[in-house]
Amino acid sequence: MSWRLGVVGYPIEHSISPAIHQAALDRLGIDGRYERWSVAPGALAAWAAGLRAPDLLGANVTIPHKEALLPLLDALDPSARQVGAVNTVLKQDGRLVGANTDAAGFALALGDAGYAPASGEAVMLGAGGAARAVGHALLAAGVRRLAIFNRDAARGQALASALRQQAPQRGGQGARADDRSRPLIEAFALDAPDLDARLARCELLVNTTSVGMRPGERLLRPDQVPGGALVVDIIYRPAETPLLADARARGARTQNGLPMLVYQAAIAFERWTGRKPPLDVMFAAARQALA
Ligand code: NAP
């Protein structure tokens, strides 16, 4: 059988997932076609029913459907339950199972950047869908203090409290709510006075907002960017956002969103096909699609 896969979103024209996955399918000689599906929010339920077609191997899900799809599926993988969003649909015994590979993809990207928590203090800009996955991965990586700064302070607080519920219970059985071994997760408005002090002492800064996709767009003044930290911007287009350019100029180590994008794709690919993903081919296809 010739398999069908694809990515659903709205809009979806700019997605480079088709290039990444088709290159991997072709390299491994898997008879499959990875498509791009433009589906408006009102049409999502009808589209989800079509996922049950026998030649449909799986799907990726992007903005604005990552949360809306949850109730339309038969079950959720632990990865999707933890993050509260689905970016991958698996078929298991005829059932549609939602999974999330963004958090694991971000964790692999952090590993590539050589990040190993020392003081364990991190600052995350943003509290949207991607921030949920990134926050989860940061805590799993061993971050001890996470400060979330978001324009909409209430949204930041809501994410902080969701992450507190999921934070690793290092104290084990009998640990108290005030257990000092648990990570400290705080949320602030983007214009809160705490921002400068947190930035000055953090070892990791991650931008999960969409600010930086357009030329000259930045949330931080260049002098606020911590020169001694690892600075990650999960935006992959452009390859170097103003934040990353400022970070590089100040001597910081930097990483853009391409590794996270490719790793989340590779994890989904392996779950659909059961085959080891050809990472070099996927990275090359992503870079070519963005060139
Ligand atoms: P989202 O759910 O819409 O969240 C957007 C975030 O950006 C929110 O925190 C929002 O703050 C903030 N924001 C937007 N405009 C702002 C502005 N003018 N000033 C301050 N804050 C602003 O989007 P998302 O799904 O999280 O995606 C965010 C970015 O991550 C996008 O650029 C996307 O391409 C990228 N991404 C990359 C990967 C990857 O694999 N590399 C994966 C997923 C997403 P408010 O809450 O205050 O509105």
Short mmCIF file of N, CA, C and O and ligand atoms in Angstrom, two decimals, residues 63 66 102 126-131 150-152 155 190 208-211 213 219 234-236 257-258 260-261 264, ligand 1:
data_model
loop_
_atom_site.label_atom_id
_atom_site.label_comp_id
_atom_site.label_asym_id
_atom_site.label_seq_id
_atom_site.Cartn_x
_atom_site.Cartn_y
_atom_site.Cartn_z
N ILE A 63 -0.33 25.15 14.21
CA ILE A 63 -1.23 26.26 14.54
C ILE A 63 -2.36 26.35 13.52
O ILE A 63 -2.09 26.26 12.33
N LYS A 66 -3.43 22.63 17.56
CA LYS A 66 -2.73 21.73 18.49
C LYS A 66 -3.54 21.38 19.74
O LYS A 66 -3.35 20.33 20.33
N ASP A 102 7.13 17.90 20.40
CA ASP A 102 7.83 19.19 20.53
C ASP A 102 8.75 19.20 21.75
O ASP A 102 9.87 19.71 21.69
N GLY A 126 7.67 34.12 26.77
CA GLY A 126 6.50 33.57 26.10
C GLY A 126 5.80 32.51 26.92
O GLY A 126 6.41 31.86 27.80
N ALA A 127 4.50 32.36 26.66
CA ALA A 127 3.70 31.37 27.41
C ALA A 127 2.62 30.79 26.50
O ALA A 127 1.55 30.41 26.96
N GLY A 128 2.91 30.72 25.20
CA GLY A 128 1.94 30.18 24.25
C GLY A 128 2.08 28.66 24.14
O GLY A 128 2.59 28.00 25.04
N GLY A 129 1.61 28.13 23.01
CA GLY A 129 1.62 26.68 22.82
C GLY A 129 3.01 26.09 22.86
O GLY A 129 3.25 25.08 23.52
N ALA A 130 3.96 26.71 22.16
CA ALA A 130 5.31 26.16 22.13
C ALA A 130 5.95 26.24 23.51
O ALA A 130 6.72 25.36 23.90
N ALA A 131 5.62 27.29 24.26
CA ALA A 131 6.21 27.45 25.60
C ALA A 131 5.81 26.31 26.53
O ALA A 131 6.58 25.93 27.41
N ASN A 150 5.89 36.89 30.14
CA ASN A 150 4.95 36.93 29.01
C ASN A 150 4.21 38.25 28.99
O ASN A 150 3.92 38.83 30.04
N ARG A 151 3.89 38.71 27.79
CA ARG A 151 3.15 39.97 27.64
C ARG A 151 1.84 39.90 28.42
O ARG A 151 1.51 40.77 29.20
N ASP A 152 1.10 38.82 28.22
CA ASP A 152 -0.16 38.59 28.94
C ASP A 152 0.20 37.85 30.25
O ASP A 152 0.44 36.65 30.25
N ARG A 155 -1.71 34.70 31.33
CA ARG A 155 -1.37 33.48 30.56
C ARG A 155 -0.07 32.88 31.08
O ARG A 155 0.08 31.66 31.18
N LEU A 190 5.97 40.79 31.03
CA LEU A 190 7.19 41.09 30.27
C LEU A 190 7.82 42.41 30.72
O LEU A 190 9.04 42.58 30.64
N THR A 208 10.35 31.81 23.19
CA THR A 208 9.30 30.98 22.58
C THR A 208 8.21 31.86 21.98
O THR A 208 7.18 31.34 21.56
N THR A 209 8.41 33.17 21.98
CA THR A 209 7.40 34.03 21.36
C THR A 209 7.64 34.07 19.85
O THR A 209 8.68 33.62 19.36
N SER A 210 6.69 34.65 19.14
CA SER A 210 6.87 34.79 17.70
C SER A 210 7.58 36.10 17.35
O SER A 210 7.73 36.42 16.17
N VAL A 211 8.03 36.82 18.37
CA VAL A 211 8.70 38.11 18.12
C VAL A 211 10.13 37.85 17.67
O VAL A 211 10.91 37.21 18.39
N MET A 213 10.43 37.22 14.11
CA MET A 213 10.25 36.66 12.76
C MET A 213 10.40 37.76 11.70
O MET A 213 10.75 37.48 10.57
N LEU A 219 12.29 41.73 21.70
CA LEU A 219 11.64 42.00 22.99
C LEU A 219 12.63 42.59 23.98
O LEU A 219 12.23 43.27 24.92
N ILE A 234 13.48 29.68 19.40
CA ILE A 234 12.89 28.54 18.69
C ILE A 234 12.34 28.92 17.31
O ILE A 234 11.87 28.08 16.57
N ILE A 235 12.45 30.22 16.98
CA ILE A 235 12.13 30.64 15.61
C ILE A 235 13.21 30.08 14.67
O ILE A 235 14.40 30.10 15.01
N TYR A 236 12.81 29.56 13.52
CA TYR A 236 13.81 29.04 12.57
C TYR A 236 13.83 29.84 11.26
O TYR A 236 14.70 29.63 10.43
N GLY A 257 15.81 27.72 16.00
CA GLY A 257 14.75 26.72 16.14
C GLY A 257 14.85 25.53 15.20
O GLY A 257 14.02 24.62 15.27
N LEU A 258 15.86 25.54 14.32
CA LEU A 258 15.94 24.44 13.34
C LEU A 258 16.16 23.07 13.99
O LEU A 258 15.46 22.11 13.65
N MET A 260 15.26 21.99 16.94
CA MET A 260 14.01 21.55 17.56
C MET A 260 13.02 21.06 16.50
O MET A 260 12.37 20.02 16.64
N LEU A 261 12.93 21.82 15.41
CA LEU A 261 11.99 21.47 14.34
C LEU A 261 12.32 20.10 13.74
O LEU A 261 11.43 19.26 13.54
N GLN A 264 11.77 17.19 16.39
CA GLN A 264 10.37 16.82 16.63
C GLN A 264 9.83 16.03 15.44
O GLN A 264 9.04 15.10 15.61
P1 NAP B 1 1.25 31.09 20.25
O1 NAP B 1 0.64 29.98 21.02
O2 NAP B 1 0.41 31.98 19.41
O3 NAP B 1 2.07 32.02 21.32
C1 NAP B 1 2.69 33.21 20.89
C2 NAP B 1 3.55 33.77 22.02
O4 NAP B 1 4.22 34.95 21.51
C3 NAP B 1 2.75 34.22 23.25
O5 NAP B 1 3.56 34.08 24.40
C4 NAP B 1 2.52 35.71 22.93
O6 NAP B 1 2.30 36.50 24.07
C5 NAP B 1 3.84 36.07 22.32
N1 NAP B 1 3.78 37.27 21.50
C6 NAP B 1 3.26 37.36 20.25
N2 NAP B 1 3.38 38.65 19.80
C7 NAP B 1 3.98 39.36 20.80
C8 NAP B 1 4.40 40.70 20.93
N3 NAP B 1 4.21 41.61 19.95
N4 NAP B 1 4.99 41.09 22.08
C9 NAP B 1 5.20 40.20 23.08
N5 NAP B 1 4.84 38.89 23.01
C10 NAP B 1 4.25 38.47 21.87
O7 NAP B 1 2.39 30.55 19.26
P2 NAP B 1 3.33 29.25 19.46
O8 NAP B 1 2.73 28.07 18.83
O9 NAP B 1 3.72 29.18 20.89
O10 NAP B 1 4.60 29.65 18.55
C11 NAP B 1 5.50 30.67 18.95
C12 NAP B 1 6.73 30.67 18.05
O11 NAP B 1 7.43 29.44 18.18
C13 NAP B 1 6.43 30.82 16.55
O12 NAP B 1 7.37 31.69 15.99
C14 NAP B 1 6.63 29.42 15.99
O13 NAP B 1 7.06 29.43 14.63
C15 NAP B 1 7.73 28.91 16.91
N6 NAP B 1 7.74 27.43 17.02
C16 NAP B 1 8.88 26.77 16.67
C17 NAP B 1 8.93 25.38 16.78
C18 NAP B 1 10.17 24.65 16.37
O14 NAP B 1 10.12 23.43 16.20
N7 NAP B 1 11.31 25.31 16.25
C19 NAP B 1 7.83 24.67 17.26
C20 NAP B 1 6.67 25.38 17.64
C21 NAP B 1 6.66 26.78 17.50
P3 NAP B 1 0.78 36.73 24.63
O15 NAP B 1 0.43 35.48 25.41
O16 NAP B 1 0.91 37.93 25.52
O17 NAP B 1 -0.10 36.95 23.44
#
